[in-house]
Amino acid sequence: MTIKSLFLGSAAAFAAASAAQAADPVVVIEPVQANYVEVCDAFGAGYFYIPGTETCLNVGGYIRFQIDAQTGANSPDTWNVWTRGQLAITSKTDTELGALTGAIVLNSEYYSNDGSTTTYIDEAYLSLGGFQAGKFLSYWDEGLLGEIDDLAGQTNFNSMRYVYVGEGFVGGLSLDALEPSMVGLSNSGDNVPKLGVSGRVGFQAGGFGAKLDVGYDTYNEEASFRAMASLALGPGSLDLGANYSTGWNAYSNNYDNEFVDYSLPTPTVATGVYAEWALAAGYKLNVTDKFAVTPAVQWTSANVPGADNEDFWSAGALFDYTIVEGLSAKLNVQYTDTPDQYYADDYWAGWFRLQRDF
């Protein structure tokens, strides 16, 4: 074999190998796109898009540790420690009929006095635009500053409600399913819910706001009315509230088994007692950016069937300190000058709370 033949053979082999490789398909591996969670700012802070959907989700809640104590009135001196975990999940989607919302709020609590644990649905509802249906807190659940006032009866129902909000104005009308125990039928064997009608009108303009709540118990055919106002004043804000009930009903502040008539030979529980009139006020003083003090007072005139009204008053203060963002400490102290004929002693109560919000 000559040198020329050797070179020609090598070149042919190299060309054949190159041709075979060129015939193989070229595969390009595309990078996998990361499935990032996107912020949804259409409904406020804290919402994010569920990947692959147009639905926005918010997850929040709090952890609460609390110590309660009380002495006097018709109850033995006692104290208790308990912890609550709340998980709140809210979904929102923008539609041609307004925001479509679904919300679930779960509470789970543990009590040290008897070692009991309870988990329950605090709220679970859907809403579209201004329409809302499910189990949720009514307008009557809102109170004044300081957490000392007591201006409402039942506040959590299975309801249907329509709310209009615009230009500082709010108006709402609700149909509430009242449980038999709410209308005085707890031992009657009647398990059919009754109907309540409640509503609110209110407005907010600058540092001043006012609202009127009405609730009508169709079973007892009695109503309750409540007016509340808030005013920015000095280094804080002033809250005022008034409540009137035409009679015992689901929306009135009722005193079941709390009034005991000690004037009788055998002390007897007075039934059907409710707050006919009540006035309350609280002022939140912002001492610093992190510390606030809220003194509050309430006067109540209780209707006792077959007897004169009994007037009494309560006063106390709430001390609120923000330790760091998301963690607060609160101390509440309250004194009640109880009606002498129906209570063995005046009443002192209070609680200390640590709460982590998220």
PDB file of C-alpha atoms in Angstrom, residues 97-225:
ATOM      1  CA  LEU A  97     -70.008  41.458  39.082  1.00  0.00           C
ATOM      2  CA  GLY A  98     -67.428  42.637  41.594  1.00  0.00           C
ATOM      3  CA  ALA A  99     -64.969  40.890  43.881  1.00  0.00           C
ATOM      4  CA  LEU A 100     -65.746  37.212  44.541  1.00  0.00           C
ATOM      5  CA  THR A 101     -64.629  36.395  48.096  1.00  0.00           C
ATOM      6  CA  GLY A 102     -64.390  33.258  50.174  1.00  0.00           C
ATOM      7  CA  ALA A 103     -63.202  33.367  53.792  1.00  0.00           C
ATOM      8  CA  ILE A 104     -62.577  30.812  56.533  1.00  0.00           C
ATOM      9  CA  VAL A 105     -61.579  31.780  60.094  1.00  0.00           C
ATOM     10  CA  LEU A 106     -60.760  28.894  62.452  1.00  0.00           C
ATOM     11  CA  ASN A 107     -60.158  29.224  66.189  1.00  0.00           C
ATOM     12  CA  SER A 108     -58.577  26.569  68.379  1.00  0.00           C
ATOM     13  CA  GLU A 109     -58.337  27.122  72.151  1.00  0.00           C
ATOM     14  CA  TYR A 110     -56.823  25.315  75.124  1.00  0.00           C
ATOM     15  CA  TYR A 111     -57.844  26.063  78.738  1.00  0.00           C
ATOM     16  CA  SER A 112     -55.709  25.206  81.753  1.00  0.00           C
ATOM     17  CA  ASN A 113     -58.518  25.144  84.341  1.00  0.00           C
ATOM     18  CA  ASP A 114     -60.008  21.919  82.973  1.00  0.00           C
ATOM     19  CA  GLY A 115     -57.519  20.892  80.273  1.00  0.00           C
ATOM     20  CA  SER A 116     -60.161  21.270  77.560  1.00  0.00           C
ATOM     21  CA  THR A 117     -59.418  21.963  73.913  1.00  0.00           C
ATOM     22  CA  THR A 118     -62.005  23.288  71.491  1.00  0.00           C
ATOM     23  CA  THR A 119     -61.775  24.041  67.788  1.00  0.00           C
ATOM     24  CA  TYR A 120     -64.557  25.846  65.960  1.00  0.00           C
ATOM     25  CA  ILE A 121     -65.430  27.893  62.895  1.00  0.00           C
ATOM     26  CA  ASP A 122     -65.526  31.551  63.851  1.00  0.00           C
ATOM     27  CA  GLU A 123     -66.421  32.675  60.331  1.00  0.00           C
ATOM     28  CA  ALA A 124     -66.978  30.932  56.993  1.00  0.00           C
ATOM     29  CA  TYR A 125     -68.660  32.905  54.236  1.00  0.00           C
ATOM     30  CA  LEU A 126     -68.759  33.800  50.564  1.00  0.00           C
ATOM     31  CA  SER A 127     -69.494  37.143  49.000  1.00  0.00           C
ATOM     32  CA  LEU A 128     -69.909  38.640  45.549  1.00  0.00           C
ATOM     33  CA  GLY A 129     -69.891  42.397  45.248  1.00  0.00           C
ATOM     34  CA  GLY A 130     -72.029  43.641  48.133  1.00  0.00           C
ATOM     35  CA  PHE A 131     -73.786  40.296  48.768  1.00  0.00           C
ATOM     36  CA  GLN A 132     -72.530  38.060  51.600  1.00  0.00           C
ATOM     37  CA  ALA A 133     -73.760  34.687  52.917  1.00  0.00           C
ATOM     38  CA  GLY A 134     -72.484  32.273  55.554  1.00  0.00           C
ATOM     39  CA  LYS A 135     -71.444  32.373  59.192  1.00  0.00           C
ATOM     40  CA  PHE A 136     -69.876  35.692  60.118  1.00  0.00           C
ATOM     41  CA  LEU A 137     -69.674  38.370  62.796  1.00  0.00           C
ATOM     42  CA  SER A 138     -72.464  40.915  62.636  1.00  0.00           C
ATOM     43  CA  TYR A 139     -72.161  44.671  63.021  1.00  0.00           C
ATOM     44  CA  TRP A 140     -73.076  44.184  66.680  1.00  0.00           C
ATOM     45  CA  ASP A 141     -69.716  42.512  67.316  1.00  0.00           C
ATOM     46  CA  GLU A 142     -67.932  45.859  67.007  1.00  0.00           C
ATOM     47  CA  GLY A 143     -67.340  47.676  70.287  1.00  0.00           C
ATOM     48  CA  LEU A 144     -65.743  50.831  71.611  1.00  0.00           C
ATOM     49  CA  LEU A 145     -62.104  51.448  72.406  1.00  0.00           C
ATOM     50  CA  GLY A 146     -60.797  49.801  75.560  1.00  0.00           C
ATOM     51  CA  GLU A 147     -62.707  46.490  75.412  1.00  0.00           C
ATOM     52  CA  ILE A 148     -64.737  47.385  78.529  1.00  0.00           C
ATOM     53  CA  ASP A 149     -68.100  48.326  76.993  1.00  0.00           C
ATOM     54  CA  ASP A 150     -70.934  45.801  76.790  1.00  0.00           C
ATOM     55  CA  LEU A 151     -73.457  47.128  74.280  1.00  0.00           C
ATOM     56  CA  ALA A 152     -74.706  44.044  72.434  1.00  0.00           C
ATOM     57  CA  GLY A 153     -76.210  40.604  72.725  1.00  0.00           C
ATOM     58  CA  GLN A 154     -75.644  37.864  70.136  1.00  0.00           C
ATOM     59  CA  THR A 155     -73.114  38.775  67.435  1.00  0.00           C
ATOM     60  CA  ASN A 156     -72.407  35.667  65.318  1.00  0.00           C
ATOM     61  CA  PHE A 157     -75.031  34.107  63.042  1.00  0.00           C
ATOM     62  CA  ASN A 158     -75.619  32.227  59.823  1.00  0.00           C
ATOM     63  CA  SER A 159     -76.733  35.197  57.753  1.00  0.00           C
ATOM     64  CA  MET A 160     -77.348  36.724  54.356  1.00  0.00           C
ATOM     65  CA  ARG A 161     -76.374  40.375  54.083  1.00  0.00           C
ATOM     66  CA  TYR A 162     -76.132  43.082  51.470  1.00  0.00           C
ATOM     67  CA  VAL A 163     -73.749  45.987  52.048  1.00  0.00           C
ATOM     68  CA  TYR A 164     -73.305  49.217  50.125  1.00  0.00           C
ATOM     69  CA  VAL A 165     -70.108  51.196  50.646  1.00  0.00           C
ATOM     70  CA  GLY A 166     -69.189  54.431  48.902  1.00  0.00           C
ATOM     71  CA  GLU A 167     -67.897  57.970  49.483  1.00  0.00           C
ATOM     72  CA  GLY A 168     -67.555  57.552  53.244  1.00  0.00           C
ATOM     73  CA  PHE A 169     -71.038  55.989  53.563  1.00  0.00           C
ATOM     74  CA  VAL A 170     -71.973  52.443  54.567  1.00  0.00           C
ATOM     75  CA  GLY A 171     -75.401  50.821  54.580  1.00  0.00           C
ATOM     76  CA  GLY A 172     -76.188  47.171  55.235  1.00  0.00           C
ATOM     77  CA  LEU A 173     -79.215  44.917  55.728  1.00  0.00           C
ATOM     78  CA  SER A 174     -78.950  41.369  57.101  1.00  0.00           C
ATOM     79  CA  LEU A 175     -81.256  38.385  57.622  1.00  0.00           C
ATOM     80  CA  ASP A 176     -79.955  36.363  60.599  1.00  0.00           C
ATOM     81  CA  ALA A 177     -80.826  32.766  61.511  1.00  0.00           C
ATOM     82  CA  LEU A 178     -81.358  32.915  65.283  1.00  0.00           C
ATOM     83  CA  GLU A 179     -80.769  29.686  67.211  1.00  0.00           C
ATOM     84  CA  PRO A 180     -83.507  28.629  69.669  1.00  0.00           C
ATOM     85  CA  SER A 181     -81.237  29.413  72.639  1.00  0.00           C
ATOM     86  CA  MET A 182     -80.870  32.997  71.392  1.00  0.00           C
ATOM     87  CA  VAL A 183     -84.603  33.639  71.705  1.00  0.00           C
ATOM     88  CA  GLY A 184     -85.248  31.822  74.991  1.00  0.00           C
ATOM     89  CA  LEU A 185     -86.120  28.350  73.664  1.00  0.00           C
ATOM     90  CA  SER A 186     -83.038  26.422  74.824  1.00  0.00           C
ATOM     91  CA  ASN A 187     -85.086  23.848  76.800  1.00  0.00           C
ATOM     92  CA  SER A 188     -88.258  23.797  74.718  1.00  0.00           C
ATOM     93  CA  GLY A 189     -87.290  21.114  72.211  1.00  0.00           C
ATOM     94  CA  ASP A 190     -87.865  23.557  69.342  1.00  0.00           C
ATOM     95  CA  ASN A 191     -84.849  23.123  67.062  1.00  0.00           C
ATOM     96  CA  VAL A 192     -86.068  25.301  64.188  1.00  0.00           C
ATOM     97  CA  PRO A 193     -84.055  28.541  63.742  1.00  0.00           C
ATOM     98  CA  LYS A 194     -85.931  31.820  64.128  1.00  0.00           C
ATOM     99  CA  LEU A 195     -85.426  34.927  62.027  1.00  0.00           C
ATOM    100  CA  GLY A 196     -83.739  38.181  62.953  1.00  0.00           C
ATOM    101  CA  VAL A 197     -83.370  41.316  60.847  1.00  0.00           C
ATOM    102  CA  SER A 198     -80.469  43.685  61.454  1.00  0.00           C
ATOM    103  CA  GLY A 199     -78.904  46.606  59.677  1.00  0.00           C
ATOM    104  CA  ARG A 200     -76.509  49.529  59.807  1.00  0.00           C
ATOM    105  CA  VAL A 201     -76.184  53.021  58.400  1.00  0.00           C
ATOM    106  CA  GLY A 202     -73.023  55.017  59.006  1.00  0.00           C
ATOM    107  CA  PHE A 203     -70.601  57.547  57.624  1.00  0.00           C
ATOM    108  CA  GLN A 204     -66.996  58.682  58.029  1.00  0.00           C
ATOM    109  CA  ALA A 205     -65.805  62.210  57.259  1.00  0.00           C
ATOM    110  CA  GLY A 206     -62.273  63.186  58.204  1.00  0.00           C
ATOM    111  CA  GLY A 207     -61.677  62.434  61.870  1.00  0.00           C
ATOM    112  CA  PHE A 208     -65.357  61.925  62.711  1.00  0.00           C
ATOM    113  CA  GLY A 209     -67.536  58.889  62.161  1.00  0.00           C
ATOM    114  CA  ALA A 210     -70.946  57.693  63.338  1.00  0.00           C
ATOM    115  CA  LYS A 211     -73.084  54.596  62.868  1.00  0.00           C
ATOM    116  CA  LEU A 212     -76.526  53.338  63.886  1.00  0.00           C
ATOM    117  CA  ASP A 213     -77.241  49.622  64.311  1.00  0.00           C
ATOM    118  CA  VAL A 214     -80.726  48.097  64.547  1.00  0.00           C
ATOM    119  CA  GLY A 215     -81.709  44.506  65.311  1.00  0.00           C
ATOM    120  CA  TYR A 216     -85.242  43.047  65.363  1.00  0.00           C
ATOM    121  CA  ASP A 217     -86.010  39.615  66.819  1.00  0.00           C
ATOM    122  CA  THR A 218     -89.134  38.455  64.930  1.00  0.00           C
ATOM    123  CA  TYR A 219     -89.835  35.645  67.426  1.00  0.00           C
ATOM    124  CA  ASN A 220     -89.922  37.850  70.553  1.00  0.00           C
ATOM    125  CA  GLU A 221     -91.083  40.839  68.467  1.00  0.00           C
ATOM    126  CA  GLU A 222     -88.619  43.121  70.253  1.00  0.00           C
ATOM    127  CA  ALA A 223     -85.849  45.360  68.927  1.00  0.00           C
ATOM    128  CA  SER A 224     -82.504  46.834  69.953  1.00  0.00           C
ATOM    129  CA  PHE A 225     -80.900  50.082  68.795  1.00  0.00           C
TER     130      PHE A 225
END
